[in-house]
mmCIF file of C-alpha atoms in Angstrom:
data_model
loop_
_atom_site.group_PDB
_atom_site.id
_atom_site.type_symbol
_atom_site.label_atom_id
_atom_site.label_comp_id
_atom_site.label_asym_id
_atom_site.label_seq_id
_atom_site.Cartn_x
_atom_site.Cartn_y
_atom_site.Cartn_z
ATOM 1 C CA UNK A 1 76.978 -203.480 -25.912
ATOM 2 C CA UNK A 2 79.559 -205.818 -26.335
ATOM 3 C CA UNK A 3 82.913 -205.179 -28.206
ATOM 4 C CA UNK A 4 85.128 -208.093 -29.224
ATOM 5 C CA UNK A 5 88.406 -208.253 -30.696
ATOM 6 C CA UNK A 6 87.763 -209.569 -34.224
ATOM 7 C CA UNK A 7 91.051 -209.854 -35.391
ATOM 8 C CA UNK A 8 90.372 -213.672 -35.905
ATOM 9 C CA UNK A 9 88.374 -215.136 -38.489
ATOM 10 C CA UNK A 10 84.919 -213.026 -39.349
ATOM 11 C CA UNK A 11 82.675 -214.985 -37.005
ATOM 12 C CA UNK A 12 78.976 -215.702 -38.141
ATOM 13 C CA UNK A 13 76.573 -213.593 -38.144
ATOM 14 C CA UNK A 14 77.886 -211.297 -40.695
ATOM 15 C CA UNK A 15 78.118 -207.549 -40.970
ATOM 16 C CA UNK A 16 75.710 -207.837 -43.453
ATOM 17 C CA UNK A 17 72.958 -209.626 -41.620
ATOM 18 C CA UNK A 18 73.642 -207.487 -38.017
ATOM 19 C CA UNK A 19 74.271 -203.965 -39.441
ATOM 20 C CA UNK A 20 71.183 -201.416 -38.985
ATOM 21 C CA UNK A 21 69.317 -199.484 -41.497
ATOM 22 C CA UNK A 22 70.391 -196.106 -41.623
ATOM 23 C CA UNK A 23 67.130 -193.537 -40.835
ATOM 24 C CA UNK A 24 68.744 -190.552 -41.562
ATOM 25 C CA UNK A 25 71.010 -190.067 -44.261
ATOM 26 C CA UNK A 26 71.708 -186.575 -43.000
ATOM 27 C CA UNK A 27 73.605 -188.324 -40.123
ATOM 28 C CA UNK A 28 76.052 -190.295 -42.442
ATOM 29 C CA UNK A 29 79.266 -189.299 -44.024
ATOM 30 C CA UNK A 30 81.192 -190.205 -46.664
ATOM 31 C CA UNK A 31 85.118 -190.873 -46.693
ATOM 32 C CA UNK A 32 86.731 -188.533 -49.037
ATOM 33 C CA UNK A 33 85.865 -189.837 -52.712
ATOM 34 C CA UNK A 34 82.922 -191.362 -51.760
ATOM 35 C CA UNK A 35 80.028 -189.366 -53.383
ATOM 36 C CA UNK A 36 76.828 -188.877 -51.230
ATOM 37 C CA UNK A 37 73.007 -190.090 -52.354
ATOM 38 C CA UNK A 38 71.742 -186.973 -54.898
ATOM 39 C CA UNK A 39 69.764 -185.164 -52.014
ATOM 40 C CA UNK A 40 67.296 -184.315 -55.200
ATOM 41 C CA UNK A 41 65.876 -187.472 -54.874
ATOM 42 C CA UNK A 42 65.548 -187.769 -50.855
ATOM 43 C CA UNK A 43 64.116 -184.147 -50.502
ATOM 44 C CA UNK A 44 61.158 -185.406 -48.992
ATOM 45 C CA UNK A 45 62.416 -188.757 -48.019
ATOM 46 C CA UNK A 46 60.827 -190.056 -44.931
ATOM 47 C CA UNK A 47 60.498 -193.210 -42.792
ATOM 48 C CA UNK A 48 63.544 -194.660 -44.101
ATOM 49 C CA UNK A 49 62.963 -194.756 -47.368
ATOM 50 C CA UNK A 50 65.324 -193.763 -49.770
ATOM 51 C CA UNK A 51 65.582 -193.081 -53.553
ATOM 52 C CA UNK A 52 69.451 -193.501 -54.827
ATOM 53 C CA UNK A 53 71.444 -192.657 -57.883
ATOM 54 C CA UNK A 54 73.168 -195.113 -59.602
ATOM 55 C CA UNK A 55 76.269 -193.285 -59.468
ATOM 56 C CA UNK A 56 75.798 -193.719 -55.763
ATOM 57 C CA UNK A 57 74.686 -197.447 -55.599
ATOM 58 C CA UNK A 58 77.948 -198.343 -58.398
ATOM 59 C CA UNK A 59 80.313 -196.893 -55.331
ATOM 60 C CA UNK A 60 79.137 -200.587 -53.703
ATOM 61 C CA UNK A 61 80.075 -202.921 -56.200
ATOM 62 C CA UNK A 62 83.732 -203.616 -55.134
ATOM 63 C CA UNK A 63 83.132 -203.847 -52.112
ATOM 64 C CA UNK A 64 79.831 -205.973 -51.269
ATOM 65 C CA UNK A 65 81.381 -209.119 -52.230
ATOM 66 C CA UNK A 66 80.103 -211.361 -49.535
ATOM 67 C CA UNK A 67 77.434 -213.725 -50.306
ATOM 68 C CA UNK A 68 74.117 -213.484 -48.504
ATOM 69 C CA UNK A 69 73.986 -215.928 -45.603
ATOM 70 C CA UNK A 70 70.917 -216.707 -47.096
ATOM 71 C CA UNK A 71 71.415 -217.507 -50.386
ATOM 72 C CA UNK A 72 70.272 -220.674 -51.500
ATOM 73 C CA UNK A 73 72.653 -222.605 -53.404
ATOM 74 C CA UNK A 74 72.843 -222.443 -56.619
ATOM 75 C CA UNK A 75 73.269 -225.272 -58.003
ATOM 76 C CA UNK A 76 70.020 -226.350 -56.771
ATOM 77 C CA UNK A 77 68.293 -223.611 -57.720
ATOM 78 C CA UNK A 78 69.332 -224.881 -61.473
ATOM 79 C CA UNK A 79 70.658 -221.344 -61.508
ATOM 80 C CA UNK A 80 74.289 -222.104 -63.282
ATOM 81 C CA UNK A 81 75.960 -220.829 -66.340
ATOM 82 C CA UNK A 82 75.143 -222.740 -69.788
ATOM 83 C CA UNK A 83 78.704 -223.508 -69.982
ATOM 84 C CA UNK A 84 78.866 -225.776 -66.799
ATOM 85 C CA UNK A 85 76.652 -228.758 -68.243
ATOM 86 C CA UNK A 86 72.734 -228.243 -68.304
ATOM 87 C CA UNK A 87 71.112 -230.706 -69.957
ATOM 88 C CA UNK A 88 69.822 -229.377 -73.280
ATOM 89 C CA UNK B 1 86.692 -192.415 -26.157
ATOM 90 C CA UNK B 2 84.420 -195.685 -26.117
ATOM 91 C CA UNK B 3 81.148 -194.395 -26.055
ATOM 92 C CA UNK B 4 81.440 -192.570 -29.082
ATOM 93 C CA UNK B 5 82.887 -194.839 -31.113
ATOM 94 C CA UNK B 6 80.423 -197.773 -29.853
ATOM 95 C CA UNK B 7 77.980 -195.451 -31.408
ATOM 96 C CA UNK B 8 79.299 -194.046 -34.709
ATOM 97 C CA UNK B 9 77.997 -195.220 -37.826
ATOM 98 C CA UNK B 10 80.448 -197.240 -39.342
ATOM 99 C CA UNK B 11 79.024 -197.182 -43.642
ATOM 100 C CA UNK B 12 80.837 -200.592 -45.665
ATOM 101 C CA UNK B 13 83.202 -197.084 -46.977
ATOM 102 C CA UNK B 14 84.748 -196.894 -43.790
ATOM 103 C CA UNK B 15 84.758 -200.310 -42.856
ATOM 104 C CA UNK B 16 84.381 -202.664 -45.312
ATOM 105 C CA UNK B 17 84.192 -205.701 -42.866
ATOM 106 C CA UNK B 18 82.728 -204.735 -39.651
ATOM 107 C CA UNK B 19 80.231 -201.818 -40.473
ATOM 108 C CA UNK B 20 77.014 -201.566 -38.731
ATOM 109 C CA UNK B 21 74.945 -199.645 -40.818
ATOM 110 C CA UNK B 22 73.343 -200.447 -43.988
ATOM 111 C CA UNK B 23 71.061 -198.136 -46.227
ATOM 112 C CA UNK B 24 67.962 -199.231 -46.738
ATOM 113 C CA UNK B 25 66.125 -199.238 -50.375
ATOM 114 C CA UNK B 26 62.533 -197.944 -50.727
ATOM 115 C CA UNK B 27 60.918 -200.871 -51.352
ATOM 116 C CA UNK B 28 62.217 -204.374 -50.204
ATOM 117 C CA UNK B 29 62.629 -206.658 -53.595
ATOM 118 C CA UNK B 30 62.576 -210.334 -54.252
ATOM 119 C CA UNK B 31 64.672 -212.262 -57.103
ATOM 120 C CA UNK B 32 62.955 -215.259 -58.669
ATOM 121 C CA UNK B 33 64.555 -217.632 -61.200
ATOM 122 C CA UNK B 34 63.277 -220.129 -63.936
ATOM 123 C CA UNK B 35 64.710 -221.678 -66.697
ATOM 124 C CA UNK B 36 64.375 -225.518 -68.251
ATOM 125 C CA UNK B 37 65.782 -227.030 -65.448
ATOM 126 C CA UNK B 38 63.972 -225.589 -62.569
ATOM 127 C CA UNK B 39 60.804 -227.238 -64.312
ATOM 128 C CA UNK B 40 59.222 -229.579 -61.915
ATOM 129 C CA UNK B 41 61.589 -229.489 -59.655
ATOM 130 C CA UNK B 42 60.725 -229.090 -55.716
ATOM 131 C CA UNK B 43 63.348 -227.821 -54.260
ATOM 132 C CA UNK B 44 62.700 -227.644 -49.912
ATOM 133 C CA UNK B 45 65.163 -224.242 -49.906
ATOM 134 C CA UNK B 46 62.217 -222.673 -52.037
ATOM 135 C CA UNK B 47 58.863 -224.163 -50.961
ATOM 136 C CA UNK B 48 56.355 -222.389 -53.310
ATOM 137 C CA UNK B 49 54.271 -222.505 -50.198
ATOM 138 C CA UNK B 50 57.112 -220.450 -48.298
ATOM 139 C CA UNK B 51 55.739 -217.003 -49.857
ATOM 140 C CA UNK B 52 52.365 -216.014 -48.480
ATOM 141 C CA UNK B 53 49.657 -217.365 -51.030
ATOM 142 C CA UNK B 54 48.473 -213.948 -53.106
ATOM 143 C CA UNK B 55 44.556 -214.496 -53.878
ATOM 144 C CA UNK B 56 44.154 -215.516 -57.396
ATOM 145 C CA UNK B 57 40.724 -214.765 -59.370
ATOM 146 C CA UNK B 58 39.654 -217.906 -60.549
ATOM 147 C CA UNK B 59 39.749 -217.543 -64.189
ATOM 148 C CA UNK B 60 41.511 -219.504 -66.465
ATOM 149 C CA UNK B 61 44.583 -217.098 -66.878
ATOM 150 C CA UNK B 62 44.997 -217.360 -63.287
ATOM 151 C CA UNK B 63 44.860 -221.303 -63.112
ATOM 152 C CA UNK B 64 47.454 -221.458 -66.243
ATOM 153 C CA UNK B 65 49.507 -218.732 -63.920
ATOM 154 C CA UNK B 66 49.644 -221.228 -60.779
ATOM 155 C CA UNK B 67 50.954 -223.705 -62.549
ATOM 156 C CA UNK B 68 53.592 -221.552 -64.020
ATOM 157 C CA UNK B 69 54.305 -220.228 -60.621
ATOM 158 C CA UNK B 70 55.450 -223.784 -59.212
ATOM 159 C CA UNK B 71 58.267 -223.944 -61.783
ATOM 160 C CA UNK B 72 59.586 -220.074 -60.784
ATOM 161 C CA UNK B 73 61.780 -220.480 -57.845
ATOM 162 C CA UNK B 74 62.058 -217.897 -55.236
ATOM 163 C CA UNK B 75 66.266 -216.839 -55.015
ATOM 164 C CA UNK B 76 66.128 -214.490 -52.057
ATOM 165 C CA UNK B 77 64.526 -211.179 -50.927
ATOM 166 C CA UNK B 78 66.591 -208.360 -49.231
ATOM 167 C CA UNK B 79 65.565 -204.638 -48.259
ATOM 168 C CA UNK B 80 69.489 -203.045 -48.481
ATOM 169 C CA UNK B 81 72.132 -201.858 -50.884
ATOM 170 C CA UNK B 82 74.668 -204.005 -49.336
ATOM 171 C CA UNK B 83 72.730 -207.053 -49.460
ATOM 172 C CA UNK B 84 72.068 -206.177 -53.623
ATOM 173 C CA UNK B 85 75.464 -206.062 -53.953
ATOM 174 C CA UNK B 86 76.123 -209.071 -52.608
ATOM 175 C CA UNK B 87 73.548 -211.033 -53.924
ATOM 176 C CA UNK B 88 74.366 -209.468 -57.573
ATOM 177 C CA UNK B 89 78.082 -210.169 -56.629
ATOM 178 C CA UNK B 90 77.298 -213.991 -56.243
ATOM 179 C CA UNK B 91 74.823 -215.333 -58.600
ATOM 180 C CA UNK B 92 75.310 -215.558 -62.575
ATOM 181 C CA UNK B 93 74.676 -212.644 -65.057
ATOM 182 C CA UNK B 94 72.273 -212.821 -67.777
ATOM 183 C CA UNK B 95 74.487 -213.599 -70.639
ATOM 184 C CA UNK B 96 75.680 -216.875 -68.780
ATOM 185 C CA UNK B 97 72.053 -217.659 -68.381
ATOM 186 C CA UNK B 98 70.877 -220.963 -69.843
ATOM 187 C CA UNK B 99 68.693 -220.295 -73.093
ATOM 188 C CA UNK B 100 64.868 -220.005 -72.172
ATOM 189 C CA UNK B 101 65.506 -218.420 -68.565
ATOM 190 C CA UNK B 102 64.153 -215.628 -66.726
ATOM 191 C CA UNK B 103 65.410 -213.305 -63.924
ATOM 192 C CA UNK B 104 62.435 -211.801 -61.897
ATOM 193 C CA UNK B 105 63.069 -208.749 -59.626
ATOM 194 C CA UNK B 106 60.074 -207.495 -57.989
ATOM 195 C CA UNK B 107 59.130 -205.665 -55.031
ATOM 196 C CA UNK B 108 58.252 -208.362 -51.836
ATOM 197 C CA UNK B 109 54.504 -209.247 -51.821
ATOM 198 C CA UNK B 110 54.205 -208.738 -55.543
ATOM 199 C CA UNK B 111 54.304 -212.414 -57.462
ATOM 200 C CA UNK B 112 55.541 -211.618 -60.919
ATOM 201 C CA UNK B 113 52.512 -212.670 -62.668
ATOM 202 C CA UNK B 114 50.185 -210.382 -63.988
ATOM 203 C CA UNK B 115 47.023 -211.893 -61.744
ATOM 204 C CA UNK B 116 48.779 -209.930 -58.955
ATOM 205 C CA UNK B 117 46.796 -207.414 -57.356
ATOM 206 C CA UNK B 118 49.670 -205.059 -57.861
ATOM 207 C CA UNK B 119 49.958 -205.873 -62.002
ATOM 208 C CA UNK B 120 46.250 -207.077 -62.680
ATOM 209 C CA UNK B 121 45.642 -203.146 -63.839
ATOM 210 C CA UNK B 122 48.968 -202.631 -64.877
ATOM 211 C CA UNK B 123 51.455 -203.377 -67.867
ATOM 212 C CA UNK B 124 55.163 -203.210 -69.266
ATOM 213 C CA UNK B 125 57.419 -201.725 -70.800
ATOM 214 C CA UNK B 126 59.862 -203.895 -72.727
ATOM 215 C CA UNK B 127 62.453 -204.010 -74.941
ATOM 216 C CA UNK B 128 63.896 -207.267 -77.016
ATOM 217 C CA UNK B 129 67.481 -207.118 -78.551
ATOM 218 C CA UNK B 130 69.185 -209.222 -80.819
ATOM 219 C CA UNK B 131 71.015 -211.836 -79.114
ATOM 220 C CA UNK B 132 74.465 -212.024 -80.921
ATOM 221 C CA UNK B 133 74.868 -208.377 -81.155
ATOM 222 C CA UNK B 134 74.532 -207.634 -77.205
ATOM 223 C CA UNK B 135 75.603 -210.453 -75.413
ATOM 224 C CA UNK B 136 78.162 -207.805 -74.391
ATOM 225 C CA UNK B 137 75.827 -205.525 -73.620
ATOM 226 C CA UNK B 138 73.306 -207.276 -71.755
ATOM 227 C CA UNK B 139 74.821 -207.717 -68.180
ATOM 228 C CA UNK B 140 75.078 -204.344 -68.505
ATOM 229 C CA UNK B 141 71.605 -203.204 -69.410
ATOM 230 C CA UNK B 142 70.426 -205.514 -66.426
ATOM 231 C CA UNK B 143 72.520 -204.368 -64.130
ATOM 232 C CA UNK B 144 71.407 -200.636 -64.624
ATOM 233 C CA UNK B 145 67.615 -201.571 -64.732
ATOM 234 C CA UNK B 146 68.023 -203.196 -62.263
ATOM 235 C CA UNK B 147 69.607 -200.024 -59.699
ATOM 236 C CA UNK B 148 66.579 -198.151 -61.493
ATOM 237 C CA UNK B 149 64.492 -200.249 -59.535
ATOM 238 C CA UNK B 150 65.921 -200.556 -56.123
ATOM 239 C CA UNK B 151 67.095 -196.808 -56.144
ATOM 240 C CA UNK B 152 63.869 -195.856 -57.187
ATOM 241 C CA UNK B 153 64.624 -193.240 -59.916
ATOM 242 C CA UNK B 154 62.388 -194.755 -62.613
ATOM 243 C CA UNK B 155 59.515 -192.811 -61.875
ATOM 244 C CA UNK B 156 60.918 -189.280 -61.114
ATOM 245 C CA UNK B 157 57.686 -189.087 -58.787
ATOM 246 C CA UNK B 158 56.791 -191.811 -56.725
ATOM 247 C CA UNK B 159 53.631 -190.080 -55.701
ATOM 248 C CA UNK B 160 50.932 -192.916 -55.458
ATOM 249 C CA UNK B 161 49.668 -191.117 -52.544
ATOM 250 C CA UNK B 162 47.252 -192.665 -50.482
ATOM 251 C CA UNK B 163 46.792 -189.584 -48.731
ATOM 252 C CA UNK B 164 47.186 -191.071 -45.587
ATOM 253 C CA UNK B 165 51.029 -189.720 -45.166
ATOM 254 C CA UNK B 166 52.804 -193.154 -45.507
ATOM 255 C CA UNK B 167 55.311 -193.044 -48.385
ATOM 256 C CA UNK B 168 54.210 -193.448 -51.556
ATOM 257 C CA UNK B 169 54.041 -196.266 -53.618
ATOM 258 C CA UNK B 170 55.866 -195.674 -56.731
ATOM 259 C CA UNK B 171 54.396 -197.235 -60.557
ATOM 260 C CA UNK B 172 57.153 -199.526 -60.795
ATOM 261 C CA UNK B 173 56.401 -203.510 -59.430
ATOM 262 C CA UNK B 174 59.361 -205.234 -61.474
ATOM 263 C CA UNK B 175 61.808 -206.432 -63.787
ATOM 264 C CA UNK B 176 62.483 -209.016 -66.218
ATOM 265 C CA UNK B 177 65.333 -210.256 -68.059
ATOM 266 C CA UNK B 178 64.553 -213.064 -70.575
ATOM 267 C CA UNK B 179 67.154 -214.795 -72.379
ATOM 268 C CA UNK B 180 66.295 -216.521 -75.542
ATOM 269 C CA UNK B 181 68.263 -218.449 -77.831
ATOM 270 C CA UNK B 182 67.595 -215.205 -80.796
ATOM 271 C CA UNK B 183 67.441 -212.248 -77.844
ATOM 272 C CA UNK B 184 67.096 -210.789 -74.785
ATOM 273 C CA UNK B 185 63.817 -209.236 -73.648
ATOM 274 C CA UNK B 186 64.056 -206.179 -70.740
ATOM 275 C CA UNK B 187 61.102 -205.226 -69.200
ATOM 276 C CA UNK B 188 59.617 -203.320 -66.507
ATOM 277 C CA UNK B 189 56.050 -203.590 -65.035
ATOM 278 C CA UNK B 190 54.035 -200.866 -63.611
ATOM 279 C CA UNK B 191 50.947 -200.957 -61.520
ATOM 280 C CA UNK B 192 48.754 -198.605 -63.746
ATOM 281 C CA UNK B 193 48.554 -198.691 -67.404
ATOM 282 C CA UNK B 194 47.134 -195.912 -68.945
ATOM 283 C CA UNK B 195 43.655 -195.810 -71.072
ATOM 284 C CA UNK B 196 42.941 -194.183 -74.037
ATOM 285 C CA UNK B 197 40.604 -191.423 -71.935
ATOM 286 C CA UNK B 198 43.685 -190.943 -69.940
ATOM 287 C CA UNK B 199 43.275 -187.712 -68.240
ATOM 288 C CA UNK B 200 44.843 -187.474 -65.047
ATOM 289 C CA UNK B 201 48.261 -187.306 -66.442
ATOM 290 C CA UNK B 202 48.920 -191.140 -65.851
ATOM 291 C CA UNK B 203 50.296 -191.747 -69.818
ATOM 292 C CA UNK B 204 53.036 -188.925 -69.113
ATOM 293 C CA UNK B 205 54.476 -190.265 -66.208
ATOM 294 C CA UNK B 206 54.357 -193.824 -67.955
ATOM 295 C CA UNK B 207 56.115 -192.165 -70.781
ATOM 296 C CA UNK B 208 58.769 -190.944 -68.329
ATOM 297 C CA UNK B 209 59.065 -193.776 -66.938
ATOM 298 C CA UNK B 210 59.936 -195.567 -70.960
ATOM 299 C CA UNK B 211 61.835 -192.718 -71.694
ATOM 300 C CA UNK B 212 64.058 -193.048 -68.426
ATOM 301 C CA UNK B 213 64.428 -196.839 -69.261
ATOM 302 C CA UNK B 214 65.822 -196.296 -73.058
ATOM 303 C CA UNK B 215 67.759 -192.964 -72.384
ATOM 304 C CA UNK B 216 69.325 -193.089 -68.957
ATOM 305 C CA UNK B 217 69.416 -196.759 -68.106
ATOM 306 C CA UNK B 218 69.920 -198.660 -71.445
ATOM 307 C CA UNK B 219 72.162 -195.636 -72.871
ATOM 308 C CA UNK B 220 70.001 -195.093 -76.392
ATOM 309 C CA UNK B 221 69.518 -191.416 -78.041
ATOM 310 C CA UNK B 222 65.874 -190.071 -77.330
ATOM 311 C CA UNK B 223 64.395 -191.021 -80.854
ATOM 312 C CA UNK B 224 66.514 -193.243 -81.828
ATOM 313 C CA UNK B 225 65.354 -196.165 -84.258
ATOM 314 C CA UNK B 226 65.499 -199.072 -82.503
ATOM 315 C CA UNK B 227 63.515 -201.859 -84.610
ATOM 316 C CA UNK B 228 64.418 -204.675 -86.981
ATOM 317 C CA UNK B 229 65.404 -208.061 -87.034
ATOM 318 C CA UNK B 230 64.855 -209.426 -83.921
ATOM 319 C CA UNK B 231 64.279 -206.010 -82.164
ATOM 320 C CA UNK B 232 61.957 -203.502 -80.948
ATOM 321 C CA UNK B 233 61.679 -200.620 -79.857
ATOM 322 C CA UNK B 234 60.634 -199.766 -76.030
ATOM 323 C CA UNK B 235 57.380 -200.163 -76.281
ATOM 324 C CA UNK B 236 54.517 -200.263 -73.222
ATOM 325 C CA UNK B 237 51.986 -202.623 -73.422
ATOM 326 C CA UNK B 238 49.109 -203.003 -70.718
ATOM 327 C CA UNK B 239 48.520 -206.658 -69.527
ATOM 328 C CA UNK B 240 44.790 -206.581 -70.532
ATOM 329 C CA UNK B 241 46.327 -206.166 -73.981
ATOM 330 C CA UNK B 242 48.808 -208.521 -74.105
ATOM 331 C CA UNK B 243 46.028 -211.319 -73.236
ATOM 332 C CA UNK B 244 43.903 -210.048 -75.866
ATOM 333 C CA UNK B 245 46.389 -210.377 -78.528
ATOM 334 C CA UNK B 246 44.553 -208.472 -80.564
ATOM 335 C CA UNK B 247 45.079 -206.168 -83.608
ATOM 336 C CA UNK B 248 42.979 -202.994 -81.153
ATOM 337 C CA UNK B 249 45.904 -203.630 -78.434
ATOM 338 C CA UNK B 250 47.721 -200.059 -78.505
ATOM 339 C CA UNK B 251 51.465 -199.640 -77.871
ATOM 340 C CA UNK B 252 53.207 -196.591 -76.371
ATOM 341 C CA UNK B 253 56.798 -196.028 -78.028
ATOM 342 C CA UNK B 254 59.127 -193.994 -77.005
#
């Protein structure tokens, strides 16, 4: 495998498009404060798929910031707030 | 030493910029848009022809639906939390959404438009608040419908078994959030709708599933009044009886 220094800029591709799914949530942990996935919900969780609680998914918000390399844009998508000029 | 840490998993907690693992949802999910604007436009990011083609009955419904599908544009589809999150983190909420446009958030595969395979048999629950009063509230609400869906807790037993040992399917195929110029409409589409011989204990877990959706996600007291001027309460409908528009179409409230 091949370890850089990435002190630099973040090159392209992101983490977000390169990182792995996780298959076993048994074999992740959590910093300190960080609140696991209920296990209720992944009792008989299998092939990767996993149920999650929004306390859990909330944790993400400040920190998933980075916009999709794929994400159209949206201005031509017609997808921008009704106080920056649509036609009506 | 190197080896090990070439191989630990490295969660966005640890390592906000260079992790390497993500955690997958359930069910991958699609966004679609439409409002006004995106009316007859073509846009080459979102080819209508770029999804595979879902076989449509040929009824009329389904030809009005086509047509209606060419002015919904396909945003982006994504199977992780971290890629939510940063879709969510990027585009506009629904209370800076023009008037007359819709946020669609369904599972990939599934076209939100009742002729789907997945919804022909199926039907919503919904809710429609007054505009004024929860433009506050709104992003909210969305937002926690929304995590509903991708985490998968809106039916506490996604046991659609096929008995073949794959995961199960779970009831839930979508969202909506419709912003009007009097309200906002919330609603969430299942794949079965109940009938009124129901006996295989499909109407309970369709209740749960309403009864998750005002109490846990949208905050509400179980029983509370929820009805009036511009309002309703959350209510299922099945598609079949929202085309028939008739006075024998039978709502669930919870």
């Amino acid at each position: 495998s091949n370890t850089k220094n990435e002190n630099i800029a973040q090159p392209l591709p992101s983490a977000l498009s390169t990182a792995r799914h996780i298959e076993s949530l048994e074999s992740v942990s959590y910093p300190e404060g960080i609140k696991s996935p209920a296990t209720d919900l992944n009792r008989d969780a299998k092939d990767g798929k996993f149920r999650y609680d929004r306390g859990f998914l909330l944790q993400f918000m400040e920190l998933c910031k980075e916009k999709p390399d794929n994400l159209p844009p949206m201005e031509a998508l017609g997808l921008v707030g009704d106080l920056s000029g649509h036609a009506m | 030493d190197m080896q090990s840490q070439a191989e630990s998993i490295r969660t966005v907690f640890s390592d906000p910029t260079n992790f390497n693992v993500k955690h997958p949802l359930y069910s991958p999910w699609t966004l679609w848009f439409d409002s006004p604007a995106t009316k007859g436009r073509n846009l080459p990011q979102t080819p209508i022809s770029a999804f595979p083609q879902t076989p449509i009955p040929e009824t009329p419904g389904a030809v009005a639906a086509q047509g209606w599908m060419e002015d919904i544009k396909r945003v982006i589809s994504f199977d992780s939390v971290e890629e939510f999150w940063g879709l969510y983190n990027n585009i506009i909420p629904p209370s800076q959404l023009p008037q007359k446009a819709n946020y669609y958030l369904f599972k990939e595969g599934i076209i939100p438009a009742w002729e789907d395979e997945a919804n022909k048999n199926g039907g919503k629950w919904s809710i429609q608040l007054p505009r004024e009063k929860n433009r506050g509230n709104v992003d909210k609400m969305w937002l926690y419908t929304m995590l509903a869906a991708i985490g998968e807790t809106f039916d506490p037993s996604p046991v659609l078994s096929d008995g073949s040992g794959n995961a199960p399917k779970s009831l839930i195929t979508g969202v909506i959030v419709s912003a009007r110029p009097q309200f906002y409409r919330l609603s969430i589409w299942t794949r079965l709708a109940p009938s009124a011989t129901e006996e295989d204990g499909l109407r309970e877990r369709i209740e749960g599933v309403g009864r998750h959706f005002k109490t846990g996600v949208l905050g509400f007291q179980e029983g509370q009044k929820l009805g009036g001027a511009l309002a309703t309460e959350v209510e299922f409908l099945s598609h079949k009886d929202s085309e028939r528009k008739g006075k024998s179409a039978k709502k669930i409230i919870v």
